[in-house]
mmCIF file of C-alpha atoms and ligand atoms in Angstrom:
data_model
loop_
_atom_site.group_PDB
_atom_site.id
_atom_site.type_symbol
_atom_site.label_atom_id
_atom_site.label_comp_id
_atom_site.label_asym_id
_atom_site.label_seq_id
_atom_site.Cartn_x
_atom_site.Cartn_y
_atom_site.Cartn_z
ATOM 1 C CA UNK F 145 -20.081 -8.994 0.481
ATOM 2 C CA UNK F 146 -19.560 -11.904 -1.776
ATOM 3 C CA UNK F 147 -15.801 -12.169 -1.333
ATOM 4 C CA UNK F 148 -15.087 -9.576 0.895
ATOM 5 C CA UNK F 149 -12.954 -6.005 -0.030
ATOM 6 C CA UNK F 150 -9.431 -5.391 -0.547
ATOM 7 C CA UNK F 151 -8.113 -1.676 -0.124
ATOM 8 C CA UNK F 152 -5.047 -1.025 -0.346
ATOM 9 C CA UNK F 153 -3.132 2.597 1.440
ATOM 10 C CA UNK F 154 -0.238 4.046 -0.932
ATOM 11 C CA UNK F 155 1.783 6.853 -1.070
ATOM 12 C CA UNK F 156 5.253 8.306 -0.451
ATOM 13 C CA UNK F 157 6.838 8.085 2.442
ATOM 14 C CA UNK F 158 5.257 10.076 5.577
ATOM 15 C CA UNK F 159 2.257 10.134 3.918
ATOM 16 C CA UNK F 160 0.098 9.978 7.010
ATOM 17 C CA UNK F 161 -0.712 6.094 5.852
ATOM 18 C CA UNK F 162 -0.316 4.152 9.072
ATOM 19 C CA UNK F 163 -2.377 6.727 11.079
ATOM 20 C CA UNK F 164 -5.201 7.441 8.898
ATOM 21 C CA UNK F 165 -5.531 3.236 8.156
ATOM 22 C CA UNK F 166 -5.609 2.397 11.555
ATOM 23 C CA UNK F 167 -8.389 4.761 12.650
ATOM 24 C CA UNK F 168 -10.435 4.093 9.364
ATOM 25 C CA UNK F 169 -10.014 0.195 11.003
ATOM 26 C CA UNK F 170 -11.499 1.259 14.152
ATOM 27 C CA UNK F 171 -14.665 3.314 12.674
ATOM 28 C CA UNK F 172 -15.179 0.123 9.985
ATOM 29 C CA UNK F 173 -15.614 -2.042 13.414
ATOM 30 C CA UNK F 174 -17.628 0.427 15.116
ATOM 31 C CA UNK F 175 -19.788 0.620 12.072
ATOM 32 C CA UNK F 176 -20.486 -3.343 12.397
ATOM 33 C CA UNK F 177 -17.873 -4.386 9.349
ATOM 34 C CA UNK F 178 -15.845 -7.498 9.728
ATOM 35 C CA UNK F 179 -12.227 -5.634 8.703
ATOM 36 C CA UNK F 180 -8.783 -6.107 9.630
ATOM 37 C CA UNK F 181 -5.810 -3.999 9.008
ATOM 38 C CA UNK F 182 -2.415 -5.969 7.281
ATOM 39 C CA UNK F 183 0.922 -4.680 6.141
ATOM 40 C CA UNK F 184 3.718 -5.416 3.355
ATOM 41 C CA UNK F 185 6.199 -6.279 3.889
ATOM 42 C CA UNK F 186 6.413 -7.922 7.411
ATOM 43 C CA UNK F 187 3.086 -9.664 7.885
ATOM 44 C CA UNK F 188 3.903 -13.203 7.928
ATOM 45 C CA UNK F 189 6.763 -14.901 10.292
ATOM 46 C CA UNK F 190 8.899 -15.028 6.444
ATOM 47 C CA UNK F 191 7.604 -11.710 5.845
ATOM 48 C CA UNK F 192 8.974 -10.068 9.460
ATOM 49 C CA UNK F 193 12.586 -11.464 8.248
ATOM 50 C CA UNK F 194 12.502 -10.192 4.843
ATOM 51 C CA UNK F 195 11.474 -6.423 6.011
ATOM 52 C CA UNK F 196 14.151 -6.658 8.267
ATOM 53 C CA UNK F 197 16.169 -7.668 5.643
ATOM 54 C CA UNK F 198 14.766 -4.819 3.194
ATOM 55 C CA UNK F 199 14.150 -1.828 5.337
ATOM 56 C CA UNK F 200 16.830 -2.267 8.356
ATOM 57 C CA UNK F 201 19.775 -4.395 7.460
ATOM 58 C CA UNK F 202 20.565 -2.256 5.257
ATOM 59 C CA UNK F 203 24.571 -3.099 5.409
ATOM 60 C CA UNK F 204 23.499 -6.405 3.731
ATOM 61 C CA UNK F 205 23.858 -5.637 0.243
ATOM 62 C CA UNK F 206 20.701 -6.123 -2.011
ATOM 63 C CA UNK F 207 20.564 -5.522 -5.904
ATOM 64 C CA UNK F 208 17.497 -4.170 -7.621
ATOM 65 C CA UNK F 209 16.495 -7.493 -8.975
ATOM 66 C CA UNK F 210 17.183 -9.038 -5.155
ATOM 67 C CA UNK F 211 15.432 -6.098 -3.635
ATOM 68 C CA UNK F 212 12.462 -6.720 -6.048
ATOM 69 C CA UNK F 213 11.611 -10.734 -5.443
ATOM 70 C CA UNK F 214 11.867 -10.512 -2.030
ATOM 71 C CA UNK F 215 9.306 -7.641 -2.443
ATOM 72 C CA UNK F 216 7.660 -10.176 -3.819
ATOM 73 C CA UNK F 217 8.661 -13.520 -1.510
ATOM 74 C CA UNK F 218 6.855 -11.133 0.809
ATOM 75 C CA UNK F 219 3.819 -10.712 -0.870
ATOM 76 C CA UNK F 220 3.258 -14.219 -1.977
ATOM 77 C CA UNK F 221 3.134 -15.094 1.427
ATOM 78 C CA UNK F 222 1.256 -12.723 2.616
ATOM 79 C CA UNK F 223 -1.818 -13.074 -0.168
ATOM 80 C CA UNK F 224 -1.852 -16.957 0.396
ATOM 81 C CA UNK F 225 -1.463 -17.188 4.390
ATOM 82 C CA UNK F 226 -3.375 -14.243 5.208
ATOM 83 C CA UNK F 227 -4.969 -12.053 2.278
ATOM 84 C CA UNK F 228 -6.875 -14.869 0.459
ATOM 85 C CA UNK F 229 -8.522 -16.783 3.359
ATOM 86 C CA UNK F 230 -9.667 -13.302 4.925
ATOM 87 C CA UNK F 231 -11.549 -12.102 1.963
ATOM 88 C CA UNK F 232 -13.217 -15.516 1.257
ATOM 89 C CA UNK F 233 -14.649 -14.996 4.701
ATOM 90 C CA UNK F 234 -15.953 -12.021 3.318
ATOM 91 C CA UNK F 235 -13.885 -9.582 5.634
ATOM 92 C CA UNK F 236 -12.485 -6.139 4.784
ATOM 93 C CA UNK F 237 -8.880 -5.957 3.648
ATOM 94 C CA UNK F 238 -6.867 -3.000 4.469
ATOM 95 C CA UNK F 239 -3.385 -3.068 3.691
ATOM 96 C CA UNK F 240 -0.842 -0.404 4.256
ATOM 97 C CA UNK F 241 1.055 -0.794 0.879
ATOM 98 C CA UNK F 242 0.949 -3.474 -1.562
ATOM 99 C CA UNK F 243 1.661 -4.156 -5.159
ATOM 100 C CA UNK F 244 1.184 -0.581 -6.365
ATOM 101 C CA UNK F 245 4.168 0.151 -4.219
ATOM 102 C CA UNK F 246 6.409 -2.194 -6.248
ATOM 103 C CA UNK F 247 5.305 -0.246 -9.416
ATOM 104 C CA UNK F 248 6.214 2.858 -7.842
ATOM 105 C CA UNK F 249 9.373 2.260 -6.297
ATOM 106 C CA UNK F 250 10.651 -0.768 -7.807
ATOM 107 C CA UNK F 251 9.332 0.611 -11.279
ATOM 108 C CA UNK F 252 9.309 4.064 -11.299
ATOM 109 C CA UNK F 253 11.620 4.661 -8.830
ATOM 110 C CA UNK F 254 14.419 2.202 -9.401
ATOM 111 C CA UNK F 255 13.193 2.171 -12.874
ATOM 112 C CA UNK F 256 13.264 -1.767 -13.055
ATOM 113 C CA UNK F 257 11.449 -3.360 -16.590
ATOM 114 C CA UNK F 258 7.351 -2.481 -15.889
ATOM 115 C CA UNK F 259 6.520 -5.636 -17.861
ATOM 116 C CA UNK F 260 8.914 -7.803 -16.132
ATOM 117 C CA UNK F 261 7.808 -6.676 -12.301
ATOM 118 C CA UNK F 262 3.824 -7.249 -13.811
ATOM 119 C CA UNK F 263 5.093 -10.879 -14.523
ATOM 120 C CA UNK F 264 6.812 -11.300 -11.408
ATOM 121 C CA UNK F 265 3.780 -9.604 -9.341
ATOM 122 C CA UNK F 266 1.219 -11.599 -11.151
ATOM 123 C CA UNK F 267 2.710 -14.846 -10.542
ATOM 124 C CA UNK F 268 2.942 -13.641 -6.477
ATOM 125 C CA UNK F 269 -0.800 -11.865 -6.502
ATOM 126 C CA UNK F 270 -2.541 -15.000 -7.831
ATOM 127 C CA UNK F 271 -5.039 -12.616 -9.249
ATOM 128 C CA UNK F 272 -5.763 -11.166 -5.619
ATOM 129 C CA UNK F 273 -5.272 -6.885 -6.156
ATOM 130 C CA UNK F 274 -7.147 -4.310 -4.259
ATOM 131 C CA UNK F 275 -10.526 -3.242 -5.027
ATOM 132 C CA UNK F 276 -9.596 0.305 -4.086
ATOM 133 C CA UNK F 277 -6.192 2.373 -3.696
ATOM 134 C CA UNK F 278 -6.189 4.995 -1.729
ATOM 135 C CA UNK F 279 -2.976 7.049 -2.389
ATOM 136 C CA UNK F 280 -1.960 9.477 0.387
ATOM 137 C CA UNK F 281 -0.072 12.362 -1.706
ATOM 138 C CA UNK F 282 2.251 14.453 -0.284
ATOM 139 C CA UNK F 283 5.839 15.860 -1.350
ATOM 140 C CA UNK F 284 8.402 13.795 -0.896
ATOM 141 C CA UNK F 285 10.243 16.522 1.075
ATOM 142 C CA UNK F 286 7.899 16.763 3.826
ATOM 143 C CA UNK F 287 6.901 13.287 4.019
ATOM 144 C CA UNK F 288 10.676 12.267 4.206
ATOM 145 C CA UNK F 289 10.940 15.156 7.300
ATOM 146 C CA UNK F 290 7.625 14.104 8.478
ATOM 147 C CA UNK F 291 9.049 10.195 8.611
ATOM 148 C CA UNK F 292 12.310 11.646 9.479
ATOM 149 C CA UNK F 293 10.916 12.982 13.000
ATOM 150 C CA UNK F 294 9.256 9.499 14.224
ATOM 151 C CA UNK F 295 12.249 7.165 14.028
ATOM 152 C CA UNK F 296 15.883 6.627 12.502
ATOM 153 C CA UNK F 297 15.737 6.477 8.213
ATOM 154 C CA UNK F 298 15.489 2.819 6.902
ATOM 155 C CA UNK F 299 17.099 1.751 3.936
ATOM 156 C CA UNK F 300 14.555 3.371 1.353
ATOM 157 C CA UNK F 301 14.125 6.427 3.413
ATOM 158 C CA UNK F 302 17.887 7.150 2.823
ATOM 159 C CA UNK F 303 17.738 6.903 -1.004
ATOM 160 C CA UNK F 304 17.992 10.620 -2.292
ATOM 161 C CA UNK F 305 14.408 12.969 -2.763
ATOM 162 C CA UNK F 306 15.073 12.808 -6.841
ATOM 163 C CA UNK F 307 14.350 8.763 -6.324
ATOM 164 C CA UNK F 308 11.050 9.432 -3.962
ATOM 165 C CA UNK F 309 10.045 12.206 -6.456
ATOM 166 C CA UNK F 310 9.825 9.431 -9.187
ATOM 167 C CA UNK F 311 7.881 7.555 -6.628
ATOM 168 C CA UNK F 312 5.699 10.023 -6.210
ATOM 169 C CA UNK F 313 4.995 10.536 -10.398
ATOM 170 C CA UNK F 314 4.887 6.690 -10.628
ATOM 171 C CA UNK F 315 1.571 6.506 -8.071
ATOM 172 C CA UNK F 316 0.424 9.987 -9.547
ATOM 173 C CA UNK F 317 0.546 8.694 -13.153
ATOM 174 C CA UNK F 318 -0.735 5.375 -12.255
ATOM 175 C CA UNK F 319 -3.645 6.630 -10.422
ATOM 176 C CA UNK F 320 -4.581 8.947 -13.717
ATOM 177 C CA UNK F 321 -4.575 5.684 -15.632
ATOM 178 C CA UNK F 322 -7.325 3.634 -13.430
ATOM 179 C CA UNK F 323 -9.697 6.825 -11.710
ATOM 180 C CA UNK F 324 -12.016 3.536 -10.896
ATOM 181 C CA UNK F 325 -9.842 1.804 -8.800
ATOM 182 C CA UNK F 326 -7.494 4.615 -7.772
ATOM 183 C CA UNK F 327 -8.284 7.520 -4.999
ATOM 184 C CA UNK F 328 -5.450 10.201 -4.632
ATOM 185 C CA UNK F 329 -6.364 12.255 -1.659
ATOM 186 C CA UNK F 330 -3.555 15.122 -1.037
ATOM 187 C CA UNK F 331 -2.432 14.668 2.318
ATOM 188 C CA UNK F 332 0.005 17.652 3.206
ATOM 189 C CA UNK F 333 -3.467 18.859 4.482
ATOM 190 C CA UNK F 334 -5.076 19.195 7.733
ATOM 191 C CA UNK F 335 -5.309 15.088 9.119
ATOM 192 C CA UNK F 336 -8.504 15.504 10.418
ATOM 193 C CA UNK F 337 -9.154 16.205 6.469
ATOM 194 C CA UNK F 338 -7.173 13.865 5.351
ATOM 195 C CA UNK F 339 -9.263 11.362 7.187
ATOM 196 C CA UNK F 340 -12.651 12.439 6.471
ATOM 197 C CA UNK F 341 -12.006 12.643 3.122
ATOM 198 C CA UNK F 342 -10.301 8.974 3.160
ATOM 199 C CA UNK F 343 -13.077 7.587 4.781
ATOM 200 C CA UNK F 344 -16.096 9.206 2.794
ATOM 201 C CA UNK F 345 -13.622 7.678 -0.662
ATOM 202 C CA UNK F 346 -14.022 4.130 1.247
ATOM 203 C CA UNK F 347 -17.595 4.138 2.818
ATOM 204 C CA UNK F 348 -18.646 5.403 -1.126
ATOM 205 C CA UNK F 349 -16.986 2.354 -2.239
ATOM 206 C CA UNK F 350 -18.604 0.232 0.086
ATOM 207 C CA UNK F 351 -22.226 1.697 -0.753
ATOM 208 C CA UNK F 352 -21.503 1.318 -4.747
ATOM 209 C CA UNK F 353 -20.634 -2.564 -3.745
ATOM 210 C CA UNK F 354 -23.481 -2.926 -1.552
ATOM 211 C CA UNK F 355 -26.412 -1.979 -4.867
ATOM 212 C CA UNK F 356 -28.050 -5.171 -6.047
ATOM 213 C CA UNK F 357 -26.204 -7.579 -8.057
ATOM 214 C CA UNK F 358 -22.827 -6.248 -6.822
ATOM 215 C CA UNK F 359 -22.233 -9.210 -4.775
ATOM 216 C CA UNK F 360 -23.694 -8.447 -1.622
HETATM 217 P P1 TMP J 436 6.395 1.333 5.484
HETATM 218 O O1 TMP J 436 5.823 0.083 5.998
HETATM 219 O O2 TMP J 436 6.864 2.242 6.534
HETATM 220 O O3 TMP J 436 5.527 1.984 4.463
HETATM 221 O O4 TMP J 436 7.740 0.893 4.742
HETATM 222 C C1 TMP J 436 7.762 0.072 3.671
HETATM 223 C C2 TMP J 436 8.847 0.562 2.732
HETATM 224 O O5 TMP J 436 9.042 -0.381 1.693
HETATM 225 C C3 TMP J 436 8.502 1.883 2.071
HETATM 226 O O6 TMP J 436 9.674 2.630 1.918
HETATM 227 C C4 TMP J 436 8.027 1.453 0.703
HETATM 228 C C5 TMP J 436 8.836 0.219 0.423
HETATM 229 N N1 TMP J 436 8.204 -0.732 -0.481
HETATM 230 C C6 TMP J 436 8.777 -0.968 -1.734
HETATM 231 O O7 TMP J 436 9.789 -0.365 -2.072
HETATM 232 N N2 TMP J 436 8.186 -1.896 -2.534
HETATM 233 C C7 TMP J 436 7.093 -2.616 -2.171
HETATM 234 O O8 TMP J 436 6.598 -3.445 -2.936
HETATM 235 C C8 TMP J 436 6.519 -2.355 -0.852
HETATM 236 C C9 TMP J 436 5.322 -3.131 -0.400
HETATM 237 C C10 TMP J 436 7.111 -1.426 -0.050
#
């Protein structure tokens, strides 16, 4: 690939992200691809403070605005010290969560100014956004029960279901607006569907890339 591929995993919370990333990882090696898995926030040495910060200090008080550039702090790190360099060597990018997440909760779910989070997320990206989203779709309910039953709520986890059901429009909606880039694959099914069905939306992506002239 020319400069590499950047996928990004979405969703709610308990989607069923983490799991189904990591194994598509481990069948991308297997299948000879040069891919690497990454996550936002926490990434980077800065970004491991800030998600402590944003997820599990969560006596430290944080306004939306504060809560939304170190979001982004995060991901400007994380695009320039790891993102960037891996896909100019041409590697696959998976990342569990990025910038579509800040649209969804900071956006739709905080309900922050769109146009002022696209100028803030622009200036971090540095015109670096995933090739492919795959959004993990469940209701917020169950994924907040599902997350619930792994480990103690962090700070978002404790914000009320009305806030993760706006999450949960905002990828929806945005996902209707871009079918090219966007995947929505409802996962309050079966995981071993889940996964197939994840994987077959990535390895089609790959095989549209690979056709002459698409940079392979
Ligand atoms: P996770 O790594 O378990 O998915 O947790 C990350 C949390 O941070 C999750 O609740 C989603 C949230 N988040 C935002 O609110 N905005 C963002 O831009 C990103 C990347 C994550």
């Amino acid at each position: 690939m020319k400069n590499g591929m950047f996928i990004a995993f979405e969703g709610p919370e308990g989607s069923g992200k983490s799991t189904v990333s990591r194994r598509l990882l481990d069948d991308l090696r297997r299948d000879g691809y040069d891919a690497m898995r990454t996550i936002e926030p926490g990434d980077t040495e800065l970004g491991a403070l800030i998600r402590e910060i944003l997820l599990k200090k969560d006596k430290v008080h944080l306004t939306t605005r504060a809560e939304l550039l170190l979001f982004e702090a995060d991901r400007a790190e994380h695009v320039e010290e790891v993102i960037k360099p891996s896909l100019h060597k041409k590697r696959i990018v998976i990342c569990d969560r990025f910038n579509t997440a800040t649209y969804a909760y900071q956006g739709y779910g905080l309900g922050l100014d769109m146009a002022a989070i696209r100028d803030i997320d622009d200036f971090a990206v540095q015109g670096v956004v995933p090739d492919l989203v795959i959004v993990l779709d469940v209701d917020p309910k169950t994924g907040l029960e599902r997350a619930g039953r792994k480990r103690a709520k962090d700070r978002m986890e404790k914000r009320s279901v009305d806030f993760h059901r706006r999450v949960r429009k905002g990828y929806l909606k945005m996902a209707e607006k871009d079918p090219r880039r966007f995947r929505v694959i409802d996962s309050g099914q079966d995981i071993e569907r889940v996964y197939e069905q994840t994987k077959a939306a990535v390895y089609e992506h790959i095989g549209y890339n690979k056709r002459p002239g698409k940079g392979c």
